CSV table of C-alpha atoms in Angstrom, one decimal:
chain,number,residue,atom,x,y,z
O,1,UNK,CA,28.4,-0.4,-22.3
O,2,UNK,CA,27.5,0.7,-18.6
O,3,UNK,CA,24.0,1.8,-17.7
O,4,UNK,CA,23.5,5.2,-16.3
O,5,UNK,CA,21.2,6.2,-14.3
O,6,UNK,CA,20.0,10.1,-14.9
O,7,UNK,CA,17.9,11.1,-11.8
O,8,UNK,CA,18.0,12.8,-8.5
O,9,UNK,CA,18.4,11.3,-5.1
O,10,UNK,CA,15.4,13.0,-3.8
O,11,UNK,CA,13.3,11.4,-6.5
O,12,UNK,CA,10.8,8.6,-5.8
O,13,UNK,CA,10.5,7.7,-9.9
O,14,UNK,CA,14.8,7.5,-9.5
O,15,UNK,CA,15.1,5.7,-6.2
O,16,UNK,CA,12.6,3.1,-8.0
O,17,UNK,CA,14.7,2.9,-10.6
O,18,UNK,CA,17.9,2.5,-8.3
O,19,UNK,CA,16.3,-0.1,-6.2
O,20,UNK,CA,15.9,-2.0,-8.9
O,21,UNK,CA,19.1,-1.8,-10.2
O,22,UNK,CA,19.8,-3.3,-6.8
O,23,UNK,CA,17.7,-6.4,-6.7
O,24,UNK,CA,19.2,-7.0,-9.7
O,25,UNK,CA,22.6,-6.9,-8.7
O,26,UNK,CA,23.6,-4.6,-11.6
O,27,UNK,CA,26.3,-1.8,-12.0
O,28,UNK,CA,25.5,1.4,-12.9
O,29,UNK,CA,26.6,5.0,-13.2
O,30,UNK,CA,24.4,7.4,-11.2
O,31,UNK,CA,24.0,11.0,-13.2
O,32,UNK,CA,23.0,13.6,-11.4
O,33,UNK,CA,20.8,16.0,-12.6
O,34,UNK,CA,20.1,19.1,-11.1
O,35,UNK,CA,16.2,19.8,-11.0
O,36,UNK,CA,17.5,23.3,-8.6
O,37,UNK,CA,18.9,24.9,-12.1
O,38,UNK,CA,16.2,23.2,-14.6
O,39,UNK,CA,19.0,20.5,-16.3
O,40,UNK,CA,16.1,18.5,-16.4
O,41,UNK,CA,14.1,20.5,-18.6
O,42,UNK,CA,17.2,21.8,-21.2
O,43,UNK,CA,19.1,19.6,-23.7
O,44,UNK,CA,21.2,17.0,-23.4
O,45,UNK,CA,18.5,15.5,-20.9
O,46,UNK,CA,15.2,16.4,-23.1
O,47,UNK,CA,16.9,14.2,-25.6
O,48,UNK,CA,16.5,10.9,-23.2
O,49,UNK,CA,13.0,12.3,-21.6
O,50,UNK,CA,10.9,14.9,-23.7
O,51,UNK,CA,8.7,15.6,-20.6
O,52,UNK,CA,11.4,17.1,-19.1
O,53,UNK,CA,11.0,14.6,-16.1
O,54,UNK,CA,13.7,12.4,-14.1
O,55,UNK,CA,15.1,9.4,-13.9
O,56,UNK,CA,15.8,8.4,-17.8
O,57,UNK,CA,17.9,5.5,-18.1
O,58,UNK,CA,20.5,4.6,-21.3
O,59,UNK,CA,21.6,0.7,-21.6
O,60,UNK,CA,23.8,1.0,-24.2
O,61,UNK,CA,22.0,2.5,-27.4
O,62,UNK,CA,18.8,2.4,-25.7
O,63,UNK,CA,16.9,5.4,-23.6
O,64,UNK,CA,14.2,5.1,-21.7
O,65,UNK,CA,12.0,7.2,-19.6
O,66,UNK,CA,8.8,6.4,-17.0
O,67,UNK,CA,10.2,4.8,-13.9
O,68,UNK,CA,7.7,2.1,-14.2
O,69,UNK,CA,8.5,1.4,-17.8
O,70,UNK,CA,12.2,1.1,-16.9
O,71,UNK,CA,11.6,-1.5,-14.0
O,72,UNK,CA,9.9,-3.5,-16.7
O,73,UNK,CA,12.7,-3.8,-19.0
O,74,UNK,CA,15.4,-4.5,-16.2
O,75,UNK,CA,13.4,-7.3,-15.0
O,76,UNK,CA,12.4,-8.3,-18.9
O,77,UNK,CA,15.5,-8.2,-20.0
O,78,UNK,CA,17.8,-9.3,-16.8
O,79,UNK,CA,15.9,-12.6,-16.0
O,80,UNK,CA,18.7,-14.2,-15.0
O,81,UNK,CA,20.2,-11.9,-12.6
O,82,UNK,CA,19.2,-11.2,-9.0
O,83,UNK,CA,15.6,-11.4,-8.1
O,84,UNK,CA,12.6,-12.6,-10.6
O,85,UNK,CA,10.7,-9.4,-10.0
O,86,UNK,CA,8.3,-10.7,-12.6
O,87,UNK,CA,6.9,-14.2,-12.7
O,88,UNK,CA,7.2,-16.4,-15.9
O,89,UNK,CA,3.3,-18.0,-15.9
O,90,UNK,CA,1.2,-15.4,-17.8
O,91,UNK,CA,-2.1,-16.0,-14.8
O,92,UNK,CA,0.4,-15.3,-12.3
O,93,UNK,CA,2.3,-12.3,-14.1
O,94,UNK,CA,-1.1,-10.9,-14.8
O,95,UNK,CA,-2.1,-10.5,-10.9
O,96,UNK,CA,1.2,-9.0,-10.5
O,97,UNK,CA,0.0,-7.0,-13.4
O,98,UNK,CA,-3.3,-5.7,-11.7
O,99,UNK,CA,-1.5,-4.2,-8.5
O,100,UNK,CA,1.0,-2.6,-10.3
O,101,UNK,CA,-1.3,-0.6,-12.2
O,102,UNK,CA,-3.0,-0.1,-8.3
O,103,UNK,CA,-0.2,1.4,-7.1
O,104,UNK,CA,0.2,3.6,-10.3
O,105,UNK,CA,-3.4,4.4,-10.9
O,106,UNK,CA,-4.5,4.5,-6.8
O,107,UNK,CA,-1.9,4.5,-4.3
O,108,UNK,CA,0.5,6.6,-6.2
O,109,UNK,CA,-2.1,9.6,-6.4
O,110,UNK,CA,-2.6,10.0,-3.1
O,111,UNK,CA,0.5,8.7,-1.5
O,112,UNK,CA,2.6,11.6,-3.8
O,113,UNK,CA,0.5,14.3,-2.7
O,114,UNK,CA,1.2,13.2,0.8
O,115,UNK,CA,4.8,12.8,0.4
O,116,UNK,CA,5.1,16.3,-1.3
O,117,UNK,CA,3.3,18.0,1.5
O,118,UNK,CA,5.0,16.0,4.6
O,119,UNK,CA,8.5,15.3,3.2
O,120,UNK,CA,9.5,17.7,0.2
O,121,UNK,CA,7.8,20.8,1.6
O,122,UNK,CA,9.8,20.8,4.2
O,123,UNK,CA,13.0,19.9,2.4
O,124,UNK,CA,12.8,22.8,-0.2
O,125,UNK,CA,12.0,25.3,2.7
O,126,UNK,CA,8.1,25.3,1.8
O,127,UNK,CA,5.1,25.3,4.2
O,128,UNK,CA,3.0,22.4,4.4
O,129,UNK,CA,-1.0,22.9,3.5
O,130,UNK,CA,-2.7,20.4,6.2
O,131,UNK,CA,-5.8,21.0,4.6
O,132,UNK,CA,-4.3,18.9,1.3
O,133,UNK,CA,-2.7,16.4,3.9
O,134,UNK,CA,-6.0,15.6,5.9
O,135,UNK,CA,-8.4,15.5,2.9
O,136,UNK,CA,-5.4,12.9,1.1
O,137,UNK,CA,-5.0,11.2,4.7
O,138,UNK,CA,-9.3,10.1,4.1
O,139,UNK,CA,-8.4,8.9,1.1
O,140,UNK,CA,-5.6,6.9,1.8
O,141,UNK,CA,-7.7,5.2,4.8
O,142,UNK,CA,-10.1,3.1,2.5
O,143,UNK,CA,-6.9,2.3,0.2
O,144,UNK,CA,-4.8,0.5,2.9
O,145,UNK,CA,-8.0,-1.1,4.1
O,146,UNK,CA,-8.0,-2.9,0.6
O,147,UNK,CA,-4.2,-3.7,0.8
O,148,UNK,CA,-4.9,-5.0,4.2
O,149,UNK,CA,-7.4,-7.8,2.8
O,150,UNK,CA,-5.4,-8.4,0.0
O,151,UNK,CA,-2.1,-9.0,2.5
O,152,UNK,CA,-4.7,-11.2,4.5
O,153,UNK,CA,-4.6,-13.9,1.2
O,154,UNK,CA,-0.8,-13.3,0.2
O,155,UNK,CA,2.5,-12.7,1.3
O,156,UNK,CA,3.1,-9.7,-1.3
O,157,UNK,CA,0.5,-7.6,-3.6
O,158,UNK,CA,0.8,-9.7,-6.8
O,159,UNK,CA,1.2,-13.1,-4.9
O,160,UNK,CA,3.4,-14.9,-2.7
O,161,UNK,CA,6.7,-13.8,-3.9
O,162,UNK,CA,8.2,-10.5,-4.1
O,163,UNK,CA,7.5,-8.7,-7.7
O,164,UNK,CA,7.5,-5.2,-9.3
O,165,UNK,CA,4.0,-4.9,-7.6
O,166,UNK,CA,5.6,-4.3,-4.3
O,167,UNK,CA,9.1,-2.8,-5.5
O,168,UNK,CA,7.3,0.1,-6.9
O,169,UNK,CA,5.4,0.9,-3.6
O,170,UNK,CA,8.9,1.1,-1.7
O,171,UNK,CA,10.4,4.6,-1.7
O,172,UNK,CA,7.3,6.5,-1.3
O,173,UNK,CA,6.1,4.1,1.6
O,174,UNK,CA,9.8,4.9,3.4
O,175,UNK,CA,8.6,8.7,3.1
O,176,UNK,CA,5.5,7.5,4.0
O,177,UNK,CA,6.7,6.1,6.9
O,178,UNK,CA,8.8,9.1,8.5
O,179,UNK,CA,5.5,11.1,9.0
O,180,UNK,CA,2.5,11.3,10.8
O,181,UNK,CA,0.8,9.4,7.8
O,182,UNK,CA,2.8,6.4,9.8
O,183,UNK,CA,-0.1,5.5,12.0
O,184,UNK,CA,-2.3,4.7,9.0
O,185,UNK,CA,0.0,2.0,8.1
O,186,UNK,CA,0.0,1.1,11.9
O,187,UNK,CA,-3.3,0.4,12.5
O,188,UNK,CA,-3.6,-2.1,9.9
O,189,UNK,CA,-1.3,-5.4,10.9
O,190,UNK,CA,-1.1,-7.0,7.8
O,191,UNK,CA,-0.3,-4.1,5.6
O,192,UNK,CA,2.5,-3.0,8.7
O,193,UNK,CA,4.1,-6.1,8.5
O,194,UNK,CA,4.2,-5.9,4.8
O,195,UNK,CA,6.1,-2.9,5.2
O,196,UNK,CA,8.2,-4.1,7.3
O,197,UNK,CA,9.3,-7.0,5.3
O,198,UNK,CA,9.7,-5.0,2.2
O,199,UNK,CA,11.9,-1.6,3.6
O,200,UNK,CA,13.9,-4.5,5.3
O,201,UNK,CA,15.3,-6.2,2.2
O,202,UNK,CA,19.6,-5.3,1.7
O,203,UNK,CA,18.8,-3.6,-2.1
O,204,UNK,CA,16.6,-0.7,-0.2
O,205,UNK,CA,19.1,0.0,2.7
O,206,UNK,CA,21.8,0.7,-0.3
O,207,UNK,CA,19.8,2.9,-1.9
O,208,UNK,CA,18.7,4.8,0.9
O,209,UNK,CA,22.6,5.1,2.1
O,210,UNK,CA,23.4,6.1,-1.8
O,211,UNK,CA,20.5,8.5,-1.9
O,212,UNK,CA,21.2,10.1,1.2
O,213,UNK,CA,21.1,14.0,1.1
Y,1,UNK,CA,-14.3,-21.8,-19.8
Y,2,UNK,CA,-15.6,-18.2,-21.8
Y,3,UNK,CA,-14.6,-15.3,-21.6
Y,4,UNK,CA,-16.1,-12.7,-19.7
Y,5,UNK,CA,-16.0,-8.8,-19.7
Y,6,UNK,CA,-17.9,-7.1,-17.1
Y,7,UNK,CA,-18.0,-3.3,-17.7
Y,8,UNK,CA,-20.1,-0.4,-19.1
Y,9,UNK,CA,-20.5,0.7,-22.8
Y,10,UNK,CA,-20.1,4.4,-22.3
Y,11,UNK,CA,-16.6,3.0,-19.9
Y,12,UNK,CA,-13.5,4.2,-22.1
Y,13,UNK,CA,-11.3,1.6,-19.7
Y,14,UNK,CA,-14.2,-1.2,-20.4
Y,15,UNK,CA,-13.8,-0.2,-24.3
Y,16,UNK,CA,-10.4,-0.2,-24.0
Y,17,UNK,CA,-10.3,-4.1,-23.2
Y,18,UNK,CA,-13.2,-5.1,-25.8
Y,19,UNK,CA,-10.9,-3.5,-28.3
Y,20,UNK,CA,-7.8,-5.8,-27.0
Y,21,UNK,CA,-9.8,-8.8,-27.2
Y,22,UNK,CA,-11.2,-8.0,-30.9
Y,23,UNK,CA,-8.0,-7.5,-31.8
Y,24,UNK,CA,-6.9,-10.7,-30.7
Y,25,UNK,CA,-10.6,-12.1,-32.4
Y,26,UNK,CA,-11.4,-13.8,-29.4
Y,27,UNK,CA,-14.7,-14.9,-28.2
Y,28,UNK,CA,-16.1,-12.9,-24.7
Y,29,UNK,CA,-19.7,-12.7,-23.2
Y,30,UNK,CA,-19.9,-8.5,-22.4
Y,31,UNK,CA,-21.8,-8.5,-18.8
Y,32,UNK,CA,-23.1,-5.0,-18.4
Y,33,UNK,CA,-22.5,-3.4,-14.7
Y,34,UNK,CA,-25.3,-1.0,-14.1
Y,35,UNK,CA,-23.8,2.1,-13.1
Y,36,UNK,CA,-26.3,3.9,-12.8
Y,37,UNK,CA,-28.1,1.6,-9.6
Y,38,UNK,CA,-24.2,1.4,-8.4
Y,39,UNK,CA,-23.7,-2.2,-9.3
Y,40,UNK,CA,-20.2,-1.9,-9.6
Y,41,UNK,CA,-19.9,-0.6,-5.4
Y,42,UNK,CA,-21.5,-4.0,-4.4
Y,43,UNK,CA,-21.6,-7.7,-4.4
Y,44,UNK,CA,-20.8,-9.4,-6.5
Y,45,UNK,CA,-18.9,-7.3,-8.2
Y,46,UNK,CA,-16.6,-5.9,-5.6
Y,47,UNK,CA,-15.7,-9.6,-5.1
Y,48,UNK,CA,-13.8,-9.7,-8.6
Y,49,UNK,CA,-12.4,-5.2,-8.4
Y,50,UNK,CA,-12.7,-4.4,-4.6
Y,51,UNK,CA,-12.1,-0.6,-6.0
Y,52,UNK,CA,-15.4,-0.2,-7.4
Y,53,UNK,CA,-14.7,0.2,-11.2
Y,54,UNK,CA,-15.3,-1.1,-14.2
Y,55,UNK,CA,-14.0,-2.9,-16.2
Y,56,UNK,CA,-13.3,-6.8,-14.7
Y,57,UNK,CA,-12.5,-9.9,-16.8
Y,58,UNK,CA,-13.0,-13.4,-15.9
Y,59,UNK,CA,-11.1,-15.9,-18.3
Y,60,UNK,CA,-11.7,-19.1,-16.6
Y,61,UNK,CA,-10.9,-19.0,-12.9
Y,62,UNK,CA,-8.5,-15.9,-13.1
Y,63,UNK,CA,-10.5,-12.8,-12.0
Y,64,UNK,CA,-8.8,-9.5,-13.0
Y,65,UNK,CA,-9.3,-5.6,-12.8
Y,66,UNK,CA,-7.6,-2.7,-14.2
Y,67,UNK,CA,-8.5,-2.3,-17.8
Y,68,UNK,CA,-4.1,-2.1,-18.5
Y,69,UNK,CA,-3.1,-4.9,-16.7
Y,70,UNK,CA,-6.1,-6.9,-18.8
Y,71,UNK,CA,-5.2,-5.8,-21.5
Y,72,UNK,CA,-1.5,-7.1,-20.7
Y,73,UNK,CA,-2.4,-10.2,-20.0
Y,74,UNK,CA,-4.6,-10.9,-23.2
Y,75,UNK,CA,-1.3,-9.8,-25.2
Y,76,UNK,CA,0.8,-12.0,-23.4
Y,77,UNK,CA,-1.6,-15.2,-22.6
Y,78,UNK,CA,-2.9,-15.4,-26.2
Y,79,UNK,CA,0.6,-14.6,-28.5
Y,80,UNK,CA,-0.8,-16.7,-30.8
Y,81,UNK,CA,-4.5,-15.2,-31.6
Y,82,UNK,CA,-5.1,-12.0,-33.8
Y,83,UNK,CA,-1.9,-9.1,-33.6
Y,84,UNK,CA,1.0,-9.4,-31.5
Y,85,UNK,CA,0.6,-6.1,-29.8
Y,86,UNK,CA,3.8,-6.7,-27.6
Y,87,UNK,CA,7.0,-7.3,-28.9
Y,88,UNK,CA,9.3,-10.7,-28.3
Y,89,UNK,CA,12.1,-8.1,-28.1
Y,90,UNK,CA,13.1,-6.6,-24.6
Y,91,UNK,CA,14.3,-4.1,-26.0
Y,92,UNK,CA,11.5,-3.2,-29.0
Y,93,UNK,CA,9.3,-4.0,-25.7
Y,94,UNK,CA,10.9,-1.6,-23.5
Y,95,UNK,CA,9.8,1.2,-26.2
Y,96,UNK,CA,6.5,0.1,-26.2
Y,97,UNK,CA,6.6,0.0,-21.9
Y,98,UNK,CA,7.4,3.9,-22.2
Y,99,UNK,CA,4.6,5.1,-24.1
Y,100,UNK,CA,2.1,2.5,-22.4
Y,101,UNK,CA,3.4,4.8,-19.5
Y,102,UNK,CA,3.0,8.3,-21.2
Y,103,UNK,CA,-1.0,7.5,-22.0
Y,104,UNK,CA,-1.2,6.2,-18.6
Y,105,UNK,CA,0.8,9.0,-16.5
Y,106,UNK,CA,0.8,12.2,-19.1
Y,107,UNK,CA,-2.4,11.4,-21.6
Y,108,UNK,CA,-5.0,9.9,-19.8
Y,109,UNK,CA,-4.7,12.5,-17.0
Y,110,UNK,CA,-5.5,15.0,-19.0
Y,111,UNK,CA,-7.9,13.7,-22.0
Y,112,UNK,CA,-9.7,12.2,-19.0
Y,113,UNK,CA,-10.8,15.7,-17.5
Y,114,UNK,CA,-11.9,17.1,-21.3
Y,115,UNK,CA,-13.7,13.9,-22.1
Y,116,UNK,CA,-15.5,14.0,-19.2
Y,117,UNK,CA,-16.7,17.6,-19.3
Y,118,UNK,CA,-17.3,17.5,-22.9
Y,119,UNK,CA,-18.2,13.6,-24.1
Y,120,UNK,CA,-19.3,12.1,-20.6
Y,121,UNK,CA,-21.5,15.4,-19.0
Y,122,UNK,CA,-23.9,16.0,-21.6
Y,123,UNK,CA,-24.5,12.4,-22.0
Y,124,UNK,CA,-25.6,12.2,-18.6
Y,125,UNK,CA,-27.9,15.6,-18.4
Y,126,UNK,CA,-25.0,17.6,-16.5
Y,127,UNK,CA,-23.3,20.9,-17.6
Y,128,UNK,CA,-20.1,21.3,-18.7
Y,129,UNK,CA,-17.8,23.7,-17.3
Y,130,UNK,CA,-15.7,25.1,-20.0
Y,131,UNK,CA,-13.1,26.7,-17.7
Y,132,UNK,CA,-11.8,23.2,-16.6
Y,133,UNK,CA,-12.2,22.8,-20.5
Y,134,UNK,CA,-9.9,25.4,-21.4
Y,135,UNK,CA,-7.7,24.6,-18.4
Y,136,UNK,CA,-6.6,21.0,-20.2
Y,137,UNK,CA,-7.0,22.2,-23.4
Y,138,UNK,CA,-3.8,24.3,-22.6
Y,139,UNK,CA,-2.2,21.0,-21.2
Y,140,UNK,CA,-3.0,18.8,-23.9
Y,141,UNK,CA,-1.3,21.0,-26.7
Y,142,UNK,CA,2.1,20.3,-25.5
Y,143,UNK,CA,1.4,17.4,-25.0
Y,144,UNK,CA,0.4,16.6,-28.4
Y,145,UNK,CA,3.5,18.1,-29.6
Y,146,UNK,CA,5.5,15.5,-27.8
Y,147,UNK,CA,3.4,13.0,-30.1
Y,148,UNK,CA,4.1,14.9,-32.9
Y,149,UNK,CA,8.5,14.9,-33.1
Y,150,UNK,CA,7.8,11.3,-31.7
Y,151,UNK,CA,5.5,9.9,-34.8
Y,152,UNK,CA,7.5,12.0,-37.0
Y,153,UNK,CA,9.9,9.2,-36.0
Y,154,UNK,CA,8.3,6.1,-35.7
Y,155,UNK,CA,4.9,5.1,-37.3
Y,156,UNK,CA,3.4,4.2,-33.8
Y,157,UNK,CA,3.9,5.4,-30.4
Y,158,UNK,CA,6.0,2.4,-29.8
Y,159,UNK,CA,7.7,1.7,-33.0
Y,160,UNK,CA,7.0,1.0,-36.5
Y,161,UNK,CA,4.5,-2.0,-35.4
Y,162,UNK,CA,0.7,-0.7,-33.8
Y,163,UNK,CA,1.0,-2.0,-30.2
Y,164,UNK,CA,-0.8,-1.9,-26.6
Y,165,UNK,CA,0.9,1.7,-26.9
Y,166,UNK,CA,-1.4,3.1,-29.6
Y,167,UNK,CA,-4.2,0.7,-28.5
Y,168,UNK,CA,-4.3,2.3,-25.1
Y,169,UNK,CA,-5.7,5.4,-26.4
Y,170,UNK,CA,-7.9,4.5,-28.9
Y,171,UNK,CA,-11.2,4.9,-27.0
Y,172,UNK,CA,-10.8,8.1,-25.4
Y,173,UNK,CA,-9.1,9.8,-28.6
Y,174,UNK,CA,-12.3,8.4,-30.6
Y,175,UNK,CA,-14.5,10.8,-27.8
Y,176,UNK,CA,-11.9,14.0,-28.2
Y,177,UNK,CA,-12.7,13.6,-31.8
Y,178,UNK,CA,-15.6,14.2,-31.6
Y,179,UNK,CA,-15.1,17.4,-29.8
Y,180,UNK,CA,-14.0,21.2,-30.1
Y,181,UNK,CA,-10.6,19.2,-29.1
Y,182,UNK,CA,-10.2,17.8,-32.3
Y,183,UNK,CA,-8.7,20.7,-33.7
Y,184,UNK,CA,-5.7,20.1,-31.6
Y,185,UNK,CA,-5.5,17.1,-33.3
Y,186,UNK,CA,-5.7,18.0,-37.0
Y,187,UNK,CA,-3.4,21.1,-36.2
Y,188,UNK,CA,-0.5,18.1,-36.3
Y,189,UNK,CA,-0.2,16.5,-39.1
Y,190,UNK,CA,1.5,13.8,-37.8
Y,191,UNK,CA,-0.4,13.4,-34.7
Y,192,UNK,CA,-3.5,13.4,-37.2
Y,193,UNK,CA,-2.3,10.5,-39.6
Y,194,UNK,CA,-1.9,8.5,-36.6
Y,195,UNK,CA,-5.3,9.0,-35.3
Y,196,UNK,CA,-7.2,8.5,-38.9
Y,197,UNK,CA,-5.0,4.8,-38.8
Y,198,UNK,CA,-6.1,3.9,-34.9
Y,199,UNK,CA,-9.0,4.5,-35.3
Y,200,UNK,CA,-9.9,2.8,-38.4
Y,201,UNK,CA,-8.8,-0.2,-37.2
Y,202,UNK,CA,-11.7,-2.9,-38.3
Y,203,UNK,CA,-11.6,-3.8,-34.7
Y,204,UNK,CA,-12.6,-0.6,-33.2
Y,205,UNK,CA,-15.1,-0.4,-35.8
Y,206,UNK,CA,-16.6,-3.7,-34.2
Y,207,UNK,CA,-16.8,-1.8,-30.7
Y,208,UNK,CA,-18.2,1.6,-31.7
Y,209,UNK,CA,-20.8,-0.7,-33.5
Y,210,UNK,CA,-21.0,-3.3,-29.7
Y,211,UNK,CA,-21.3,-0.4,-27.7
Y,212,UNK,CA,-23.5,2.2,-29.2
Y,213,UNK,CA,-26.0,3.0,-26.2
């Protein structure tokens, strides 16, 4: 059975999801679902994602929900398809392990408050609050300056090969990246050429020409 | 080479990992980080979590942070030692992936905030300020209710086997317990069963006992 893909294309949790669909080389039905009339928070989708929350994938019988989670079992349970994504040595899939909860449990926090204020605001017809954006611009300072030593020992975040650590940063770095919050990454030239290296790969420019709204 | 747990006994992310490793009955040395002279915001600490925080593990020469992704990595590096706690099974794992997700996005968030104000606070000679208290008291019900239709269909979070799901949340549910919030708990029977079996585990037992301060 196909997977589907339940999400919206303005969604960094779904354009995660999607990209890694991509580096995985795997089909898949993209579902819209309408966050402008609430579809997300009525049944059939509450089904999939109590929370009331996109994406939700189905493989078959299975449903899943939690971008992150969903990354996990693609790469888990595609191994050999597309990119590793996840290494196979416990030591090394455990480093991996550490910045992937960094980007959920630090960058993530202050990257999406940024990213609501600089890019969604201003796509739903809302007003941007720069007193949120500066006092989530200090924060994010200190943060990058952390990447920017740990991109000083390795290629990527969880190593020296690309992995989920880095695949999960991507769609909100893009957003990231079309702001003023762009000089932050700038400034630092390890963490710049980082970004670089990971907007450029093929399975991001697909999604962003499939997501485009 | 020993294990070694660097961390705090008050910590609910430090407990979090001591409980992992009883679990998997192995042997660790506990190194206590003095938070109160800011140990953990200087060398040599910041040399193994350049964020600050407790807790860190050292197994060997493998220095990690982020109490998850430790936790993670003891499952996976030690399958053979104590409970299983993941699943072979991409798909069974995939399950267990989700709700390691919900504690970490929806859960945490929120228990965080109410064990602070009402657990952490008075511990530490400061006043709790109820309004924040009712505030994610308001959040946590639904929340809970989630739990509820989910337990009603699974024994644990992520199936019918305990897991790094349910183990996730054992430290901070132990402090809401103990709490005006525990009659959010025992207001679902379901949610209640599960919390009597957590936390009876023999292995949490063995913390409480480690880290009574």
């Amino acid at each position: 059975m196909a997977i589907k893909l339940y999400g919206h294309p303005l969604s960094v949790p779904t354009r995660r999801v999607a990209l890694c669909l991509e580096e995985k080389g795997l089909q898949y039905e993209f579902v819209l679902v309408d966050l402008s009339t609430g579809q997300h928070k009525k049944e059939p989708f509450i089904s999939i994602n109590p929370f009331g929350q996109v994406p939700a994938l189905e493989d078959g019988e299975l449903k899943l929900f939690e971008s992150r989670a969903i990354t996990q079992y693609i790469a888990r349970a595609y191994t050999n398809k597309g990119e590793p994504l996840v290494p196979n040595d416990p030591h090394e899939m455990a480093v991996v392990s550490v910045w992937t909860e960094v980007e959920s449990q630090k960058f993530e926090v202050v990257a999406s408050k940024l990213s609501y204020e600089l890019v969604i605001k201003p796509k739903i017809g809302q007003v941007t609050d720069h007193g949120v954006v500066d006092q989530h611009q200090e924060k994010l300072a200190p943060l990058l300056d952390i990447y920017e030593s740990r991109l000083s020992r390795s290629k990527y975040l969880g190593g020296d090969e690309f992995s989920l650590a880095d695949l999960h940063h991507i769609p909100i770095v893009y957003y990231l990246l079309g702001t003023e919050i762009k000089a932050l990454f700038d400034a630092r030239p390890k963490v710049s050429a980082w970004c670089d290296d990971i907007l450029g790969r093929p399975s991001w420019q697909k999604v962003v020409q499939a997501m485009k709204i």
